[in-house]
Amino acid sequence: MQKWDYDGPILEIDNLSISFFTRIGEIPAVMDFSCKVEKGKAVGLVGESGCGKSTVALGVMQDLGVNGKIVGGSIKFKGQDLNAMSDEELRDIRGSEIAMIYQEPMASLNPAMKIGKQLMEVPIIHEKVSVEEANALALQVVTDVKLPDPERILNSYPHQLSGGQQQRIVIAMALMSKPSLLILDEPTTALDVTVEAGIVALVKELGEKYGTSMLFISHNLGLVLDTCDDICVMYSGEAVETGPIAAVFDKMRHPYTEALFRSIPLPGADKNARPLVAIPGNFPLPHERPDGCNFGPRCNYFAAGQCNNGVIEMVDVDIANNHMSRCLKVTEIDWDAPIAAAANVEVLEPGRTVLKIANLRKYYEVAASALFGGGEKRVVKANETLTFEAREAETLAIVGESGCGKSTLAKMLLGLETASDGTIEMNHHNVEQVPIEERNVETISSIQMVFQNPFDTLNPSMSVGRQIIRALEVFKIGVDDADREQRMLELLDLVKLPREFAKRMPRQLSGGQKQRVGIARAFAGNAQIVVADEPVSALDVSVQAAVTDLLMELQRKNKTTMLFISHDLSIVRYISDRVMVMYLGHVVEMGTTDQVFAPPYHPYTEALLSAVPIADTSIARESIVLKGDIPSAVNPPSGCPFQTRCQHKDKVGKICESELPPLRVLADGHEVKCHMSDHDMAAMTPVIKLAQAE
């Protein structure tokens, strides 16, 4: 099919309803959904998991599987109804006129085919060009997505590229035929924040270059602010608020949108003075939706007999801006009312030192050929001379990109790995050479872990209560079964889960509920130290606030020391007392949260801060997009580990390439490992600042 010109909206979705037909009957997934994507514009689709975002995208692609069916409304692409097109017509459009980029790049790439051949397939199939032309196009588009050494990339297999490089290839593949509409379904969720910043900048740049319209699906409001012109907020299958980005962000007119913003840690949020406000209750399952407003049971403004009666329609809030809301009380609510003050919480003062790390190293020996075990041995330097302390009731955040050594450090603390050198002192006992199988029960119970993915950490064949009781048995807590049963119920109370959940199986729980069970298990042995490894990154933003609040409440009750591993600097700023920034096995900066988030910074910290999307139109960020990927720990660069990507290297000179920087103390214990002069450090300006009024 030839591409056709069209002056109207690229995509018009009007009163769309999509249902899935299962053994229990029809389950509506999307109801009465309308959205418009203008030529050259980007629309952000946001909402919690299960709200119907991806179903809308699959509806546009006409790819709903055997169970899914469009039961109402229309989807028009360039004025033509996609529902009325034949399979052959749809095949011509997919890939050439409408392209989609998925969350996990490896799912879109053939592992057995070289990158060049995969890219060349697109123009050969859709545009019937010659192999030579297709190869030239592939080379051009790989250059466009700013990948180093394009010839080498085209000759590589997917597994030979990093996650960020793979995602750039998927974007290149989607743009090969210069589609009119690009659908991006959480395209950066699996990537580091610095890589994400580069991908987002790239998508915006290429969208402008090719004049591509975009439907950008994300749960990250900051990312949508950075990339989109308009926004559509979804809740439980319905659009609840739509309009231009500035209108919705600055004058939100739906209680769910307001609740979403109050549950994310924007600048100014403070765990003691201005805590986050979690959305009460749980997201309704599709077959358990309430009457009337789907958000009603969780809404602060709910009025019985009004909000739970009949169908709630979208209404105009600002006709000139095309700003709409699905709320009966939109004109009655005082949208400018300040947030009700939270109950005062006790500010914890850090106590005695419970963990002391000195000159800690972890090296792994690997074969040169990892697949067949042959060749010379090579050394992976996972951790290099880490030295720090953590005190009772303190939250120490450990931040850095994938491969920086955060998880290796956690494994050594838990005894899953032993140290190559240096010491780990816990409660005056050295444990760096004691693997977990040789540790006594007291040591094991004193340090516990909350894992990133709650779905993988629970036994699917064991009830919730039994899993917690099993932890109590291992920790030798309780005199008999009845005692442990009572303690298990108290732990469910502690993590705010109903006691009847003890009989439930993990599959019957939501992600946030599963994470609460994981937290209950971690606190079963009265742990003094809890290592929280990305504990909220797999959860929806509304659930993140509740789980974060729970962790802090348990910390206050038990005076627990928390090591909070994360790449999300927004949540780190909110929850942590001190921050340790790691890069390629080294600690490059350490200090209080205020010190680390204000200049002077280590150049890497500066780049991390600039990469964090912030869902606040009043905040401006300096844009620093790092060049290249993190070097390999098998072959780290000489001198400063960050020198191959550093934005300030030209100010310092060749010393960066030859000498490891010393650890400098700037002020009040603020430590930075950098060769920059005091003068250049002092001249640094804030990365995050209030935007200038126009």
mmCIF file with all atom_site columns, N, CA and C in Angstrom, residues 489-510:
data_model
loop_
_atom_site.group_PDB
_atom_site.id
_atom_site.type_symbol
_atom_site.label_atom_id
_atom_site.label_alt_id
_atom_site.label_comp_id
_atom_site.label_asym_id
_atom_site.label_entity_id
_atom_site.label_seq_id
_atom_site.pdbx_PDB_ins_code
_atom_site.Cartn_x
_atom_site.Cartn_y
_atom_site.Cartn_z
_atom_site.occupancy
_atom_site.B_iso_or_equiv
_atom_site.pdbx_formal_charge
_atom_site.auth_seq_id
_atom_site.auth_comp_id
_atom_site.auth_asym_id
_atom_site.auth_atom_id
_atom_site.pdbx_PDB_model_num
ATOM 1  N N  . LEU A 1 489 ? 0.182  -13.339 62.380 1.00 0.00 ? 489 LEU A N  1
ATOM 2  C CA . LEU A 1 489 ? -0.970 -12.442 62.262 1.00 0.00 ? 489 LEU A CA 1
ATOM 3  C C  . LEU A 1 489 ? -0.598 -11.011 62.643 1.00 0.00 ? 489 LEU A C  1
ATOM 4  N N  . GLU A 1 490 ? 0.267  -10.867 63.661 1.00 0.00 ? 490 GLU A N  1
ATOM 5  C CA . GLU A 1 490 ? 0.729  -9.532  64.074 1.00 0.00 ? 490 GLU A CA 1
ATOM 6  C C  . GLU A 1 490 ? 1.568  -8.887  62.972 1.00 0.00 ? 490 GLU A C  1
ATOM 7  N N  . LEU A 1 491 ? 2.356  -9.716  62.256 1.00 0.00 ? 491 LEU A N  1
ATOM 8  C CA . LEU A 1 491 ? 3.161  -9.185  61.151 1.00 0.00 ? 491 LEU A CA 1
ATOM 9  C C  . LEU A 1 491 ? 2.265  -8.721  60.003 1.00 0.00 ? 491 LEU A C  1
ATOM 10 N N  . LEU A 1 492 ? 1.175  -9.446  59.739 1.00 0.00 ? 492 LEU A N  1
ATOM 11 C CA . LEU A 1 492 ? 0.216  -8.995  58.723 1.00 0.00 ? 492 LEU A CA 1
ATOM 12 C C  . LEU A 1 492 ? -0.406 -7.663  59.141 1.00 0.00 ? 492 LEU A C  1
ATOM 13 N N  . ASP A 1 493 ? -0.712 -7.529  60.440 1.00 0.00 ? 493 ASP A N  1
ATOM 14 C CA . ASP A 1 493 ? -1.217 -6.241  60.954 1.00 0.00 ? 493 ASP A CA 1
ATOM 15 C C  . ASP A 1 493 ? -0.193 -5.136  60.697 1.00 0.00 ? 493 ASP A C  1
ATOM 16 N N  . LEU A 1 494 ? 1.070  -5.479  60.958 1.00 0.00 ? 494 LEU A N  1
ATOM 17 C CA . LEU A 1 494 ? 2.161  -4.507  60.859 1.00 0.00 ? 494 LEU A CA 1
ATOM 18 C C  . LEU A 1 494 ? 2.286  -3.951  59.445 1.00 0.00 ? 494 LEU A C  1
ATOM 19 N N  . VAL A 1 495 ? 2.106  -4.834  58.440 1.00 0.00 ? 495 VAL A N  1
ATOM 20 C CA . VAL A 1 495 ? 2.245  -4.384  57.048 1.00 0.00 ? 495 VAL A CA 1
ATOM 21 C C  . VAL A 1 495 ? 0.881  -4.025  56.436 1.00 0.00 ? 495 VAL A C  1
ATOM 22 N N  . LYS A 1 496 ? -0.122 -3.859  57.322 1.00 0.00 ? 496 LYS A N  1
ATOM 23 C CA . LYS A 1 496 ? -1.451 -3.374  56.919 1.00 0.00 ? 496 LYS A CA 1
ATOM 24 C C  . LYS A 1 496 ? -2.130 -4.273  55.882 1.00 0.00 ? 496 LYS A C  1
ATOM 25 N N  . LEU A 1 497 ? -2.048 -5.594  56.109 1.00 0.00 ? 497 LEU A N  1
ATOM 26 C CA . LEU A 1 497 ? -2.794 -6.552  55.299 1.00 0.00 ? 497 LEU A CA 1
ATOM 27 C C  . LEU A 1 497 ? -3.848 -7.213  56.183 1.00 0.00 ? 497 LEU A C  1
ATOM 28 N N  . PRO A 1 498 ? -5.069 -7.438  55.678 1.00 0.00 ? 498 PRO A N  1
ATOM 29 C CA . PRO A 1 498 ? -6.090 -8.117  56.485 1.00 0.00 ? 498 PRO A CA 1
ATOM 30 C C  . PRO A 1 498 ? -5.619 -9.504  56.916 1.00 0.00 ? 498 PRO A C  1
ATOM 31 N N  . ARG A 1 499 ? -5.995 -9.922  58.123 1.00 0.00 ? 499 ARG A N  1
ATOM 32 C CA . ARG A 1 499 ? -5.543 -11.217 58.638 1.00 0.00 ? 499 ARG A CA 1
ATOM 33 C C  . ARG A 1 499 ? -6.024 -12.398 57.786 1.00 0.00 ? 499 ARG A C  1
ATOM 34 N N  . GLU A 1 500 ? -7.177 -12.209 57.092 1.00 0.00 ? 500 GLU A N  1
ATOM 35 C CA . GLU A 1 500 ? -7.672 -13.318 56.259 1.00 0.00 ? 500 GLU A CA 1
ATOM 36 C C  . GLU A 1 500 ? -6.756 -13.594 55.064 1.00 0.00 ? 500 GLU A C  1
ATOM 37 N N  . PHE A 1 501 ? -5.829 -12.664 54.765 1.00 0.00 ? 501 PHE A N  1
ATOM 38 C CA . PHE A 1 501 ? -4.858 -12.886 53.688 1.00 0.00 ? 501 PHE A CA 1
ATOM 39 C C  . PHE A 1 501 ? -3.909 -14.038 54.012 1.00 0.00 ? 501 PHE A C  1
ATOM 40 N N  . ALA A 1 502 ? -3.828 -14.439 55.274 1.00 0.00 ? 502 ALA A N  1
ATOM 41 C CA . ALA A 1 502 ? -2.948 -15.552 55.670 1.00 0.00 ? 502 ALA A CA 1
ATOM 42 C C  . ALA A 1 502 ? -3.283 -16.814 54.889 1.00 0.00 ? 502 ALA A C  1
ATOM 43 N N  . LYS A 1 503 ? -4.559 -16.980 54.529 1.00 0.00 ? 503 LYS A N  1
ATOM 44 C CA . LYS A 1 503 ? -4.993 -18.206 53.833 1.00 0.00 ? 503 LYS A CA 1
ATOM 45 C C  . LYS A 1 503 ? -4.873 -18.071 52.311 1.00 0.00 ? 503 LYS A C  1
ATOM 46 N N  . ARG A 1 504 ? -4.572 -16.873 51.830 1.00 0.00 ? 504 ARG A N  1
ATOM 47 C CA . ARG A 1 504 ? -4.522 -16.667 50.378 1.00 0.00 ? 504 ARG A CA 1
ATOM 48 C C  . ARG A 1 504 ? -3.204 -17.175 49.783 1.00 0.00 ? 504 ARG A C  1
ATOM 49 N N  . MET A 1 505 ? -3.269 -17.505 48.486 1.00 0.00 ? 505 MET A N  1
ATOM 50 C CA . MET A 1 505 ? -2.073 -17.888 47.740 1.00 0.00 ? 505 MET A CA 1
ATOM 51 C C  . MET A 1 505 ? -1.532 -16.629 47.046 1.00 0.00 ? 505 MET A C  1
ATOM 52 N N  . PRO A 1 506 ? -0.223 -16.585 46.749 1.00 0.00 ? 506 PRO A N  1
ATOM 53 C CA . PRO A 1 506 ? 0.363  -15.383 46.122 1.00 0.00 ? 506 PRO A CA 1
ATOM 54 C C  . PRO A 1 506 ? -0.366 -14.917 44.863 1.00 0.00 ? 506 PRO A C  1
ATOM 55 N N  . ARG A 1 507 ? -0.897 -15.869 44.067 1.00 0.00 ? 507 ARG A N  1
ATOM 56 C CA . ARG A 1 507 ? -1.569 -15.477 42.809 1.00 0.00 ? 507 ARG A CA 1
ATOM 57 C C  . ARG A 1 507 ? -2.827 -14.650 43.063 1.00 0.00 ? 507 ARG A C  1
ATOM 58 N N  . GLN A 1 508 ? -3.343 -14.692 44.301 1.00 0.00 ? 508 GLN A N  1
ATOM 59 C CA . GLN A 1 508 ? -4.564 -13.955 44.632 1.00 0.00 ? 508 GLN A CA 1
ATOM 60 C C  . GLN A 1 508 ? -4.270 -12.538 45.129 1.00 0.00 ? 508 GLN A C  1
ATOM 61 N N  . LEU A 1 509 ? -2.985 -12.151 45.103 1.00 0.00 ? 509 LEU A N  1
ATOM 62 C CA . LEU A 1 509 ? -2.576 -10.846 45.615 1.00 0.00 ? 509 LEU A CA 1
ATOM 63 C C  . LEU A 1 509 ? -2.113 -9.941  44.476 1.00 0.00 ? 509 LEU A C  1
ATOM 64 N N  . SER A 1 510 ? -2.286 -8.628  44.663 1.00 0.00 ? 510 SER A N  1
ATOM 65 C CA . SER A 1 510 ? -1.738 -7.653  43.714 1.00 0.00 ? 510 SER A CA 1
ATOM 66 C C  . SER A 1 510 ? -0.240 -7.494  43.968 1.00 0.00 ? 510 SER A C  1
#
